[in-house]
Structures are given as structure tokens and as C-alpha cells.
């Protein structure tokens, strides 16, 4: 099975393989590299995330849903604290989505008690964690059970032309951004991609269930980003190609654009539908024509990783290439401080929005 180095030499990439830790930095920009710069995450309060739930708990059942505010806490660590506090197995604790650690976040967790006495949840409160609500529900909170997230992000030490920066923001608001997987998906210094390389070179490598899942997700996210970056470079990431799989906005459903006509292009321009890219796995790709040629070129060059994902049992799926940014608003706090507010659907990355606006340096981890 080809390893990373043998695979990347075949790709339309720099002569030397790009280090995993630099993967996101090498992705193409929709409007060219930003000319303004700033600092992010100097304080956890600079990156505030609030989950938009898909449903509310109904008040009855063996599952307790907890609305928790946390500061500088990893989602998985909070789940472990809940497991210990309630005296239940970690599998009986769940959440809809992972949230950034170096941030202030609010999200739902669920704990299955199944006849056990309910503990005093407020005893968990600390300087970094507050249980704001707890309500019974008939079902477990499952991964992905959320509409999206709202963000309030403070950027400091802004340097560059403010008018050009605001024009970037207006473009992002109107046109959206490439829907890249952010660097959080790939781990600190690309650690999840290094793990994927090891796993694909040795499929029998022992890994915990959670680590294996993160590793495989990172690998196919990497492949998706490569396809999307190629389409951004070709300026066709936000339009339809013949044979494209077009996703309905707000849905996972898609259809194949056998041909591209004026009506289809109007729907794309209005963001009613979006072109998609591959989340690689077993099965035949649904795309055809020009789109199939483009994707095959990229994925054939990464044949070792594609084979590894198939061996691991993942199945084909699609993800929108374009990310719409809702409710975008901004406010200057003095000459060098900018506050952004916006909402994104589930599975989208705020850092993918920010990279189109300005160059950022940060304090804290991914």
C-alpha cells in the first residue's frame, strides 16, 4: 500500500510533501490570501460558541439532558466528569458535537440513568463549568443532533486596511466560503493524519475505538479538502460542473446535475443548492462527467489512503463544497479590535470562515 510520501509525489502539489501540520495553511483561498491580520483566542472569552439544538427535551424518561456552560474545558473531558459524577459507564453519556477547548461554550449533554438515583448536578459547578439546566428526556442525545452553532469571536491587534477587511466580510456574507474541514479535525500538529498514515500502513494497528474514529474521519476530511482546494483554485467550487452531485441547502439529499443550464445556475447562485465533494469510502462515486474526472485525478493520486478507508469499512458520502454564513455582523471596538457574530450549520468550522477574512495568529490549541 503506498505511503504518504509516495502518494503525494504524484499529486499536483509542491515537489516536497507538505507536512501534515501545514495542511490547512496550504489550501487555496476563494478571494486570494487576506491582506489583513489579527490575533484570536487570546482569552477563552474571545471564542464563544452556543449550540443551536435540533430539539428540546420533553421532560420525561430515563435520560437527563444537561445544558452546560464551560470555559477552557474539552467536551470529552466534561463527558468523563459526568460519567464519574453519575456513576454510569462512559457509553451512557453523550453529546451532539465536540466544541473547542480554548473557548467559552454552551451545549447539551445527556446521561442515561436507567433506574439510578439522580445526583445533584449543581455539585459539579466550578470556575470552568456550570450546569445551567437539567431536564429529563425519553431518548439519548445522539451525535449530530443539532442545527448548528452561533459564534461570537473577538479578534485583536488588527493590522491592515479596515475598508478592505470589511469588503472581505461583505463578500463572505453574500457568497459564503469554501467548506473546508478546519485544523481541529486534524489534531495538534496534524497528529490525526500521522496516525492515519500509520494505520493505513498497518491496518491491524491497535487503537481505541474513539481514536480510530477520529483517525479515519481526519483521513477522509483531508481527501475532501484536497478536492475542494483544487476546485477553489479552478474557481468552480461555488458553481455546478456537468455530473456534479448537488446538495439541497439544509439537507443531506443530493441529485446529479446531468447538464448545467441557466435555471440550475440560478439555484446555485441563490444558495438553494450547493456542489459537493467526496467523503471517501466504499461504493461507486455518484458523480459523472467533468466532476468525475476532477475528483478521480485527486483521489487516484491518494490511492493508498482511499484503499485504507475502504478496508476500514467506511462508505461513500457527500459534503457541500460551499458554506453559507448566516447572520454575519461585525463591530469595531477601537482601532484594533473586531467582534464578529455569525451562525453556521452543524459540521462547519468557524476557522474556515476566519481564514477567508484575515490571517490569524492565536493563543491556545486547536
mmCIF file of C-alpha atoms in Angstrom:
data_model
loop_
_atom_site.group_PDB
_atom_site.id
_atom_site.type_symbol
_atom_site.label_atom_id
_atom_site.label_comp_id
_atom_site.label_asym_id
_atom_site.label_seq_id
_atom_site.Cartn_x
_atom_site.Cartn_y
_atom_site.Cartn_z
ATOM 1 C CA UNK A 1 0.000 0.000 0.000
ATOM 2 C CA UNK A 2 1.517 3.373 -0.954
ATOM 3 C CA UNK A 3 2.513 5.528 1.994
ATOM 4 C CA UNK A 4 2.066 9.276 2.347
ATOM 5 C CA UNK A 5 5.314 10.261 0.643
ATOM 6 C CA UNK A 6 4.860 8.008 -2.374
ATOM 7 C CA UNK A 7 1.277 9.218 -2.798
ATOM 8 C CA UNK A 8 1.921 12.944 -2.522
ATOM 9 C CA UNK A 9 4.709 12.929 -5.098
ATOM 10 C CA UNK A 10 2.078 12.039 -7.696
ATOM 11 C CA UNK A 11 -0.167 14.987 -6.824
ATOM 12 C CA UNK A 12 -0.248 18.492 -8.243
ATOM 13 C CA UNK A 13 1.400 19.777 -5.091
ATOM 14 C CA UNK A 14 4.839 21.152 -4.155
ATOM 15 C CA UNK A 15 7.811 18.909 -5.017
ATOM 16 C CA UNK A 16 8.381 18.091 -1.363
ATOM 17 C CA UNK A 17 5.440 16.639 0.595
ATOM 18 C CA UNK A 18 3.560 19.240 2.641
ATOM 19 C CA UNK A 19 3.920 18.494 6.376
ATOM 20 C CA UNK A 20 0.650 17.400 7.933
ATOM 21 C CA UNK A 21 0.786 20.285 10.397
ATOM 22 C CA UNK A 22 0.756 22.719 7.436
ATOM 23 C CA UNK A 23 -2.113 21.055 5.567
ATOM 24 C CA UNK A 24 -4.771 23.713 6.217
ATOM 25 C CA UNK A 25 -2.340 26.569 5.548
ATOM 26 C CA UNK A 26 -1.713 25.250 2.004
ATOM 27 C CA UNK A 27 -5.392 25.188 0.966
ATOM 28 C CA UNK A 28 -6.472 27.658 -1.715
ATOM 29 C CA UNK A 29 -8.297 30.877 -0.802
ATOM 30 C CA UNK A 30 -11.504 31.809 -2.623
ATOM 31 C CA UNK A 31 -10.587 35.502 -2.904
ATOM 32 C CA UNK A 32 -6.816 35.292 -2.588
ATOM 33 C CA UNK A 33 -4.745 35.440 0.560
ATOM 34 C CA UNK A 34 -6.103 38.029 3.018
ATOM 35 C CA UNK A 35 -4.151 41.253 3.413
ATOM 36 C CA UNK A 36 -5.244 41.994 6.999
ATOM 37 C CA UNK A 37 -4.069 40.137 10.095
ATOM 38 C CA UNK A 38 -5.049 39.784 13.738
ATOM 39 C CA UNK A 39 -4.873 37.667 16.868
ATOM 40 C CA UNK A 40 -7.537 35.218 18.005
ATOM 41 C CA UNK A 41 -8.174 33.266 21.216
ATOM 42 C CA UNK A 42 -6.020 35.418 23.462
ATOM 43 C CA UNK A 43 -8.691 34.665 26.078
ATOM 44 C CA UNK A 44 -11.276 31.855 26.114
ATOM 45 C CA UNK A 45 -13.951 34.581 26.039
ATOM 46 C CA UNK A 46 -12.632 35.649 22.618
ATOM 47 C CA UNK A 47 -14.166 32.495 21.095
ATOM 48 C CA UNK A 48 -17.755 31.947 22.257
ATOM 49 C CA UNK A 49 -19.862 29.115 20.851
ATOM 50 C CA UNK A 50 -23.502 28.329 21.608
ATOM 51 C CA UNK A 51 -25.137 25.184 20.274
ATOM 52 C CA UNK A 52 -28.382 25.526 18.305
ATOM 53 C CA UNK A 53 -30.320 22.398 19.346
ATOM 54 C CA UNK A 54 -32.373 20.369 16.907
ATOM 55 C CA UNK A 55 -34.948 19.577 19.599
ATOM 56 C CA UNK A 56 -35.750 20.276 23.238
ATOM 57 C CA UNK A 57 -36.041 17.559 25.922
ATOM 58 C CA UNK A 58 -39.650 16.517 26.622
ATOM 59 C CA UNK A 59 -39.424 16.379 30.434
ATOM 60 C CA UNK A 60 -39.797 12.610 30.947
ATOM 61 C CA UNK A 61 -37.667 9.491 30.529
ATOM 62 C CA UNK A 62 -34.520 7.772 31.812
ATOM 63 C CA UNK A 63 -32.139 10.212 30.122
ATOM 64 C CA UNK A 64 -31.176 13.504 31.750
ATOM 65 C CA UNK A 65 -30.201 16.278 29.367
ATOM 66 C CA UNK A 66 -27.898 18.926 30.808
ATOM 67 C CA UNK A 67 -27.299 22.364 29.314
ATOM 68 C CA UNK A 68 -23.727 23.123 30.342
ATOM 69 C CA UNK A 69 -21.587 26.232 30.029
ATOM 70 C CA UNK A 70 -17.860 25.566 30.081
ATOM 71 C CA UNK A 71 -14.704 27.652 29.838
ATOM 72 C CA UNK A 72 -11.420 26.110 28.687
ATOM 73 C CA UNK A 73 -12.827 22.587 29.015
ATOM 74 C CA UNK A 74 -12.655 19.770 26.456
ATOM 75 C CA UNK A 75 -16.065 18.275 25.559
ATOM 76 C CA UNK A 76 -14.861 14.702 26.066
ATOM 77 C CA UNK A 77 -13.397 15.601 29.467
ATOM 78 C CA UNK A 78 -16.735 17.049 30.594
ATOM 79 C CA UNK A 79 -18.437 13.833 29.449
ATOM 80 C CA UNK A 80 -15.994 11.861 31.609
ATOM 81 C CA UNK A 81 -16.773 14.112 34.591
ATOM 82 C CA UNK A 82 -20.489 13.478 34.088
ATOM 83 C CA UNK A 83 -19.896 9.732 33.910
ATOM 84 C CA UNK A 84 -17.976 9.768 37.188
ATOM 85 C CA UNK A 85 -20.428 12.077 38.947
ATOM 86 C CA UNK A 86 -23.447 9.985 37.931
ATOM 87 C CA UNK A 87 -21.700 6.645 38.497
ATOM 88 C CA UNK A 88 -22.506 5.364 34.995
ATOM 89 C CA UNK A 89 -20.470 3.858 32.174
ATOM 90 C CA UNK A 90 -18.952 6.436 29.774
ATOM 91 C CA UNK A 91 -21.104 4.994 26.958
ATOM 92 C CA UNK A 92 -24.174 6.238 28.851
ATOM 93 C CA UNK A 93 -23.026 9.855 28.422
ATOM 94 C CA UNK A 94 -23.417 11.576 25.078
ATOM 95 C CA UNK A 95 -23.357 14.957 23.335
ATOM 96 C CA UNK A 96 -24.331 16.283 19.923
ATOM 97 C CA UNK A 97 -20.984 17.723 18.914
ATOM 98 C CA UNK A 98 -17.433 18.472 20.009
ATOM 99 C CA UNK A 99 -16.723 22.071 20.986
ATOM 100 C CA UNK A 100 -13.447 23.971 21.078
ATOM 101 C CA UNK A 101 -11.486 23.721 24.302
ATOM 102 C CA UNK A 102 -9.893 27.177 24.277
ATOM 103 C CA UNK A 103 -13.306 28.860 24.271
ATOM 104 C CA UNK A 104 -16.444 29.607 26.235
ATOM 105 C CA UNK A 105 -19.139 27.229 25.016
ATOM 106 C CA UNK A 106 -22.691 26.159 25.798
ATOM 107 C CA UNK A 107 -24.031 22.770 24.761
ATOM 108 C CA UNK A 108 -26.278 19.846 25.678
ATOM 109 C CA UNK A 109 -25.074 16.577 27.203
ATOM 110 C CA UNK A 110 -27.223 13.566 28.062
ATOM 111 C CA UNK A 111 -26.779 10.968 30.806
ATOM 112 C CA UNK A 112 -28.725 7.687 30.872
ATOM 113 C CA UNK A 113 -29.602 6.849 34.471
ATOM 114 C CA UNK A 114 -31.830 3.771 33.880
ATOM 115 C CA UNK A 115 -33.278 3.497 37.384
ATOM 116 C CA UNK A 116 -30.310 5.072 39.167
ATOM 117 C CA UNK A 117 -30.880 7.889 41.617
ATOM 118 C CA UNK A 118 -30.257 11.280 40.057
ATOM 119 C CA UNK A 119 -27.283 13.096 41.600
ATOM 120 C CA UNK A 120 -27.156 16.780 42.463
ATOM 121 C CA UNK A 121 -25.819 18.151 39.190
ATOM 122 C CA UNK A 122 -25.052 21.568 40.686
ATOM 123 C CA UNK A 123 -22.332 19.897 42.780
ATOM 124 C CA UNK A 124 -20.317 19.780 39.546
ATOM 125 C CA UNK A 125 -20.252 23.562 39.213
ATOM 126 C CA UNK A 126 -16.801 25.135 39.243
ATOM 127 C CA UNK A 127 -14.881 28.088 37.853
ATOM 128 C CA UNK A 128 -14.810 26.373 34.456
ATOM 129 C CA UNK A 129 -18.143 24.507 34.333
ATOM 130 C CA UNK A 130 -21.751 25.401 35.142
ATOM 131 C CA UNK A 131 -24.799 23.155 34.829
ATOM 132 C CA UNK A 132 -27.417 25.695 33.771
ATOM 133 C CA UNK A 133 -30.358 23.339 33.167
ATOM 134 C CA UNK A 134 -31.170 19.656 33.553
ATOM 135 C CA UNK A 135 -34.292 18.121 32.036
ATOM 136 C CA UNK A 136 -35.480 14.545 31.538
ATOM 137 C CA UNK A 137 -35.940 13.139 28.070
ATOM 138 C CA UNK A 138 -37.052 9.831 26.562
ATOM 139 C CA UNK A 139 -34.030 9.422 24.297
ATOM 140 C CA UNK A 140 -30.260 9.691 24.320
ATOM 141 C CA UNK A 141 -28.688 12.750 22.717
ATOM 142 C CA UNK A 142 -27.007 11.444 19.594
ATOM 143 C CA UNK A 143 -24.022 12.825 17.696
ATOM 144 C CA UNK A 144 -25.074 15.344 15.086
ATOM 145 C CA UNK A 145 -28.427 16.105 16.728
ATOM 146 C CA UNK A 146 -28.091 19.863 16.374
ATOM 147 C CA UNK A 147 -28.962 22.523 13.822
ATOM 148 C CA UNK A 148 -25.658 24.310 14.160
ATOM 149 C CA UNK A 149 -23.811 26.807 16.335
ATOM 150 C CA UNK A 150 -23.710 30.548 16.876
ATOM 151 C CA UNK A 151 -20.336 32.247 17.296
ATOM 152 C CA UNK A 152 -19.121 35.460 18.885
ATOM 153 C CA UNK A 153 -15.444 35.890 18.046
ATOM 154 C CA UNK A 154 -13.199 38.724 19.172
ATOM 155 C CA UNK A 155 -10.155 39.436 17.019
ATOM 156 C CA UNK A 156 -7.447 41.648 18.494
ATOM 157 C CA UNK A 157 -4.448 43.616 17.243
ATOM 158 C CA UNK A 158 -5.953 44.023 13.773
ATOM 159 C CA UNK A 159 -3.404 45.264 11.242
ATOM 160 C CA UNK A 160 -4.251 46.194 7.666
ATOM 161 C CA UNK A 161 -6.783 48.154 5.627
ATOM 162 C CA UNK A 162 -10.085 48.220 7.526
ATOM 163 C CA UNK A 163 -12.084 49.010 4.390
ATOM 164 C CA UNK A 164 -10.588 46.004 2.562
ATOM 165 C CA UNK A 165 -11.307 43.810 5.575
ATOM 166 C CA UNK A 166 -14.941 44.921 5.666
ATOM 167 C CA UNK A 167 -15.222 44.231 1.940
ATOM 168 C CA UNK A 168 -13.997 40.688 2.631
ATOM 169 C CA UNK A 169 -16.663 40.312 5.295
ATOM 170 C CA UNK A 170 -19.347 41.519 2.882
ATOM 171 C CA UNK A 171 -18.162 39.000 0.275
ATOM 172 C CA UNK A 172 -18.248 36.194 2.835
ATOM 173 C CA UNK A 173 -21.762 37.218 3.862
ATOM 174 C CA UNK A 174 -23.012 37.255 0.270
ATOM 175 C CA UNK A 175 -21.096 34.353 -1.287
ATOM 176 C CA UNK A 176 -20.149 32.029 1.562
ATOM 177 C CA UNK A 177 -16.725 30.383 1.906
ATOM 178 C CA UNK A 178 -15.107 27.072 0.923
ATOM 179 C CA UNK A 179 -16.443 24.472 3.344
ATOM 180 C CA UNK A 180 -13.028 23.186 4.431
ATOM 181 C CA UNK A 181 -12.597 20.936 7.426
ATOM 182 C CA UNK A 182 -10.729 23.064 9.962
ATOM 183 C CA UNK A 183 -7.452 22.222 11.612
ATOM 184 C CA UNK A 184 -9.290 20.988 14.726
ATOM 185 C CA UNK A 185 -10.251 17.897 12.721
ATOM 186 C CA UNK A 186 -6.604 17.003 12.128
ATOM 187 C CA UNK A 187 -5.294 17.289 15.699
ATOM 188 C CA UNK A 188 -2.406 19.258 17.104
ATOM 189 C CA UNK A 189 0.400 19.443 14.522
ATOM 190 C CA UNK A 190 -1.568 17.091 12.269
ATOM 191 C CA UNK A 191 -1.396 14.240 14.799
ATOM 192 C CA UNK A 192 -4.571 12.564 13.475
ATOM 193 C CA UNK A 193 -3.099 12.475 9.963
ATOM 194 C CA UNK A 194 0.138 10.973 11.237
ATOM 195 C CA UNK A 195 -1.997 8.337 12.971
ATOM 196 C CA UNK A 196 -3.867 7.682 9.701
ATOM 197 C CA UNK A 197 -0.606 7.119 7.848
ATOM 198 C CA UNK A 198 0.440 4.559 10.457
ATOM 199 C CA UNK A 199 -2.956 2.841 10.384
ATOM 200 C CA UNK A 200 -3.067 2.570 6.593
ATOM 201 C CA UNK A 201 0.443 1.135 6.533
ATOM 202 C CA UNK A 202 -0.585 -1.346 9.245
ATOM 203 C CA UNK A 203 -4.375 -1.975 9.240
ATOM 204 C CA UNK A 204 -4.040 -4.280 12.274
ATOM 205 C CA UNK A 205 -2.598 -1.460 14.380
ATOM 206 C CA UNK A 206 -4.325 -1.415 17.766
ATOM 207 C CA UNK A 207 -6.270 1.774 18.537
ATOM 208 C CA UNK A 208 -9.065 2.675 20.906
ATOM 209 C CA UNK A 209 -12.485 2.929 19.283
ATOM 210 C CA UNK A 210 -12.564 6.698 19.739
ATOM 211 C CA UNK A 211 -9.013 7.204 18.395
ATOM 212 C CA UNK A 212 -9.735 5.033 15.375
ATOM 213 C CA UNK A 213 -12.875 7.017 14.599
ATOM 214 C CA UNK A 214 -11.008 10.335 14.854
ATOM 215 C CA UNK A 215 -8.197 8.980 12.673
ATOM 216 C CA UNK A 216 -10.462 7.754 9.881
ATOM 217 C CA UNK A 217 -12.527 10.945 9.944
ATOM 218 C CA UNK A 218 -9.361 13.016 9.657
ATOM 219 C CA UNK A 219 -8.156 10.953 6.691
ATOM 220 C CA UNK A 220 -11.229 11.415 4.575
ATOM 221 C CA UNK A 221 -11.532 15.056 5.664
ATOM 222 C CA UNK A 222 -8.011 15.503 4.302
ATOM 223 C CA UNK A 223 -9.066 14.000 0.949
ATOM 224 C CA UNK A 224 -12.173 16.193 0.838
ATOM 225 C CA UNK A 225 -10.047 19.288 1.471
ATOM 226 C CA UNK A 226 -7.720 18.324 -1.386
ATOM 227 C CA UNK A 227 -10.624 18.080 -3.836
ATOM 228 C CA UNK A 228 -12.160 21.328 -2.600
ATOM 229 C CA UNK A 229 -8.844 23.185 -2.790
ATOM 230 C CA UNK A 230 -8.429 22.056 -6.402
ATOM 231 C CA UNK A 231 -11.883 23.397 -7.235
ATOM 232 C CA UNK A 232 -11.191 26.671 -5.427
ATOM 233 C CA UNK A 233 -8.005 27.050 -7.481
ATOM 234 C CA UNK A 234 -10.057 26.382 -10.637
ATOM 235 C CA UNK A 235 -12.734 28.896 -9.485
ATOM 236 C CA UNK A 236 -15.547 26.333 -9.759
ATOM 237 C CA UNK A 237 -16.114 25.489 -6.079
ATOM 238 C CA UNK A 238 -19.303 27.571 -5.949
ATOM 239 C CA UNK A 239 -20.846 26.623 -9.274
ATOM 240 C CA UNK A 240 -22.012 23.428 -10.953
ATOM 241 C CA UNK A 241 -19.970 21.167 -13.215
ATOM 242 C CA UNK A 242 -21.582 18.625 -15.525
ATOM 243 C CA UNK A 243 -22.087 15.480 -13.451
ATOM 244 C CA UNK A 244 -21.887 17.303 -10.081
ATOM 245 C CA UNK A 245 -23.767 15.931 -7.084
ATOM 246 C CA UNK A 246 -25.806 18.967 -5.994
ATOM 247 C CA UNK A 247 -26.921 19.108 -2.370
ATOM 248 C CA UNK A 248 -30.140 20.791 -1.316
ATOM 249 C CA UNK A 249 -29.473 23.569 1.203
ATOM 250 C CA UNK A 250 -30.078 22.415 4.765
ATOM 251 C CA UNK A 251 -30.325 18.779 3.700
ATOM 252 C CA UNK A 252 -28.071 15.784 3.089
ATOM 253 C CA UNK A 253 -30.065 14.926 -0.031
ATOM 254 C CA UNK A 254 -28.477 15.469 -3.419
ATOM 255 C CA UNK A 255 -29.143 14.919 -7.112
ATOM 256 C CA UNK A 256 -26.845 14.576 -10.111
ATOM 257 C CA UNK A 257 -26.663 17.532 -12.477
ATOM 258 C CA UNK A 258 -26.523 15.662 -15.764
ATOM 259 C CA UNK A 259 -26.271 19.023 -17.544
ATOM 260 C CA UNK A 260 -25.838 22.618 -16.417
ATOM 261 C CA UNK A 261 -28.447 25.118 -17.611
ATOM 262 C CA UNK A 262 -29.479 28.644 -16.635
ATOM 263 C CA UNK A 263 -32.098 27.500 -14.125
ATOM 264 C CA UNK A 264 -29.575 25.293 -12.321
ATOM 265 C CA UNK A 265 -27.018 28.091 -12.165
ATOM 266 C CA UNK A 266 -29.652 30.445 -10.703
ATOM 267 C CA UNK A 267 -30.366 27.927 -7.953
ATOM 268 C CA UNK A 268 -26.651 27.656 -7.221
ATOM 269 C CA UNK A 269 -26.239 31.448 -7.173
ATOM 270 C CA UNK A 270 -29.119 31.805 -4.698
ATOM 271 C CA UNK A 271 -27.524 29.097 -2.495
ATOM 272 C CA UNK A 272 -30.614 26.922 -2.811
ATOM 273 C CA UNK A 273 -28.264 24.112 -3.860
ATOM 274 C CA UNK A 274 -24.515 23.553 -3.474
ATOM 275 C CA UNK A 275 -21.961 21.443 -5.342
ATOM 276 C CA UNK A 276 -20.496 18.661 -3.209
ATOM 277 C CA UNK A 277 -17.217 16.861 -2.703
ATOM 278 C CA UNK A 278 -16.432 13.280 -1.679
ATOM 279 C CA UNK A 279 -16.291 11.847 1.802
ATOM 280 C CA UNK A 280 -14.445 8.805 0.562
ATOM 281 C CA UNK A 281 -15.365 5.204 1.323
ATOM 282 C CA UNK A 282 -16.661 2.000 -0.215
ATOM 283 C CA UNK A 283 -19.061 2.128 -3.125
ATOM 284 C CA UNK A 284 -19.232 3.816 -6.514
ATOM 285 C CA UNK A 285 -18.949 7.581 -6.669
ATOM 286 C CA UNK A 286 -22.239 9.143 -7.847
ATOM 287 C CA UNK A 287 -20.614 11.965 -9.834
ATOM 288 C CA UNK A 288 -20.179 11.890 -13.571
ATOM 289 C CA UNK A 289 -18.558 13.814 -16.410
ATOM 290 C CA UNK A 290 -16.208 16.711 -15.690
ATOM 291 C CA UNK A 291 -16.756 16.387 -11.954
ATOM 292 C CA UNK A 292 -15.787 12.722 -12.000
ATOM 293 C CA UNK A 293 -12.602 13.483 -13.938
ATOM 294 C CA UNK A 294 -11.558 16.157 -11.429
ATOM 295 C CA UNK A 295 -12.245 14.028 -8.361
ATOM 296 C CA UNK A 296 -10.636 10.926 -9.844
ATOM 297 C CA UNK A 297 -7.439 12.844 -10.580
ATOM 298 C CA UNK A 298 -7.083 13.863 -6.938
ATOM 299 C CA UNK A 299 -8.217 10.598 -5.381
ATOM 300 C CA UNK A 300 -6.189 8.353 -7.679
ATOM 301 C CA UNK A 301 -3.097 10.244 -6.533
ATOM 302 C CA UNK A 302 -4.112 9.355 -2.959
ATOM 303 C CA UNK A 303 -4.880 5.718 -3.776
ATOM 304 C CA UNK A 304 -3.214 4.336 -0.637
ATOM 305 C CA UNK A 305 -5.419 6.393 1.649
ATOM 306 C CA UNK A 306 -8.551 5.584 -0.374
ATOM 307 C CA UNK A 307 -7.785 1.885 -0.076
ATOM 308 C CA UNK A 308 -7.219 2.286 3.645
ATOM 309 C CA UNK A 309 -10.637 3.896 4.117
ATOM 310 C CA UNK A 310 -12.289 1.109 2.151
ATOM 311 C CA UNK A 311 -10.524 -1.562 4.211
ATOM 312 C CA UNK A 312 -11.716 0.235 7.359
ATOM 313 C CA UNK A 313 -15.312 -0.150 6.150
ATOM 314 C CA UNK A 314 -16.287 3.482 5.559
ATOM 315 C CA UNK A 315 -18.920 4.104 2.869
ATOM 316 C CA UNK A 316 -19.217 6.883 0.299
ATOM 317 C CA UNK A 317 -20.901 10.132 1.331
ATOM 318 C CA UNK A 318 -21.001 13.742 0.128
ATOM 319 C CA UNK A 319 -20.399 17.138 1.747
ATOM 320 C CA UNK A 320 -21.239 20.593 0.400
ATOM 321 C CA UNK A 321 -18.242 22.429 -1.061
ATOM 322 C CA UNK A 322 -19.712 25.802 -0.130
ATOM 323 C CA UNK A 323 -20.530 27.036 3.373
ATOM 324 C CA UNK A 324 -23.135 29.751 3.767
ATOM 325 C CA UNK A 325 -22.561 32.134 6.690
ATOM 326 C CA UNK A 326 -25.788 33.278 8.365
ATOM 327 C CA UNK A 327 -26.478 36.392 10.439
ATOM 328 C CA UNK A 328 -22.967 37.775 9.908
ATOM 329 C CA UNK A 329 -22.441 41.080 11.709
ATOM 330 C CA UNK A 330 -19.325 42.888 12.874
ATOM 331 C CA UNK A 331 -18.417 45.700 15.204
ATOM 332 C CA UNK A 332 -15.175 47.578 15.787
ATOM 333 C CA UNK A 333 -14.118 48.022 19.411
ATOM 334 C CA UNK A 334 -11.434 50.646 18.989
ATOM 335 C CA UNK A 335 -8.959 50.712 16.111
ATOM 336 C CA UNK A 336 -7.535 47.223 16.562
ATOM 337 C CA UNK A 337 -10.357 45.038 17.927
ATOM 338 C CA UNK A 338 -13.095 43.468 15.816
ATOM 339 C CA UNK A 339 -16.049 41.406 17.093
ATOM 340 C CA UNK A 340 -17.767 39.001 14.674
ATOM 341 C CA UNK A 341 -21.139 37.332 15.181
ATOM 342 C CA UNK A 342 -22.458 34.621 12.857
ATOM 343 C CA UNK A 343 -24.147 31.224 12.691
ATOM 344 C CA UNK A 344 -23.062 28.047 10.931
ATOM 345 C CA UNK A 345 -24.772 24.705 10.290
ATOM 346 C CA UNK A 346 -23.686 21.537 12.088
ATOM 347 C CA UNK A 347 -20.334 20.180 10.940
ATOM 348 C CA UNK A 348 -18.994 23.554 9.766
ATOM 349 C CA UNK A 349 -15.897 25.276 11.099
ATOM 350 C CA UNK A 350 -15.698 28.908 12.201
ATOM 351 C CA UNK A 351 -11.970 28.823 11.465
ATOM 352 C CA UNK A 352 -12.793 28.153 7.803
ATOM 353 C CA UNK A 353 -14.741 31.411 7.789
ATOM 354 C CA UNK A 354 -11.985 33.335 9.551
ATOM 355 C CA UNK A 355 -9.215 32.160 7.187
ATOM 356 C CA UNK A 356 -11.023 33.847 4.276
ATOM 357 C CA UNK A 357 -11.235 37.140 6.187
ATOM 358 C CA UNK A 358 -7.801 37.677 7.707
ATOM 359 C CA UNK A 359 -4.548 35.987 8.643
ATOM 360 C CA UNK A 360 -4.684 34.965 12.278
ATOM 361 C CA UNK A 361 -2.258 34.018 14.979
ATOM 362 C CA UNK A 362 -3.593 32.527 18.158
ATOM 363 C CA UNK A 363 -3.054 31.579 21.731
ATOM 364 C CA UNK A 364 -4.209 28.104 22.754
ATOM 365 C CA UNK A 365 -4.687 24.819 20.937
ATOM 366 C CA UNK A 366 -6.854 23.847 18.000
#
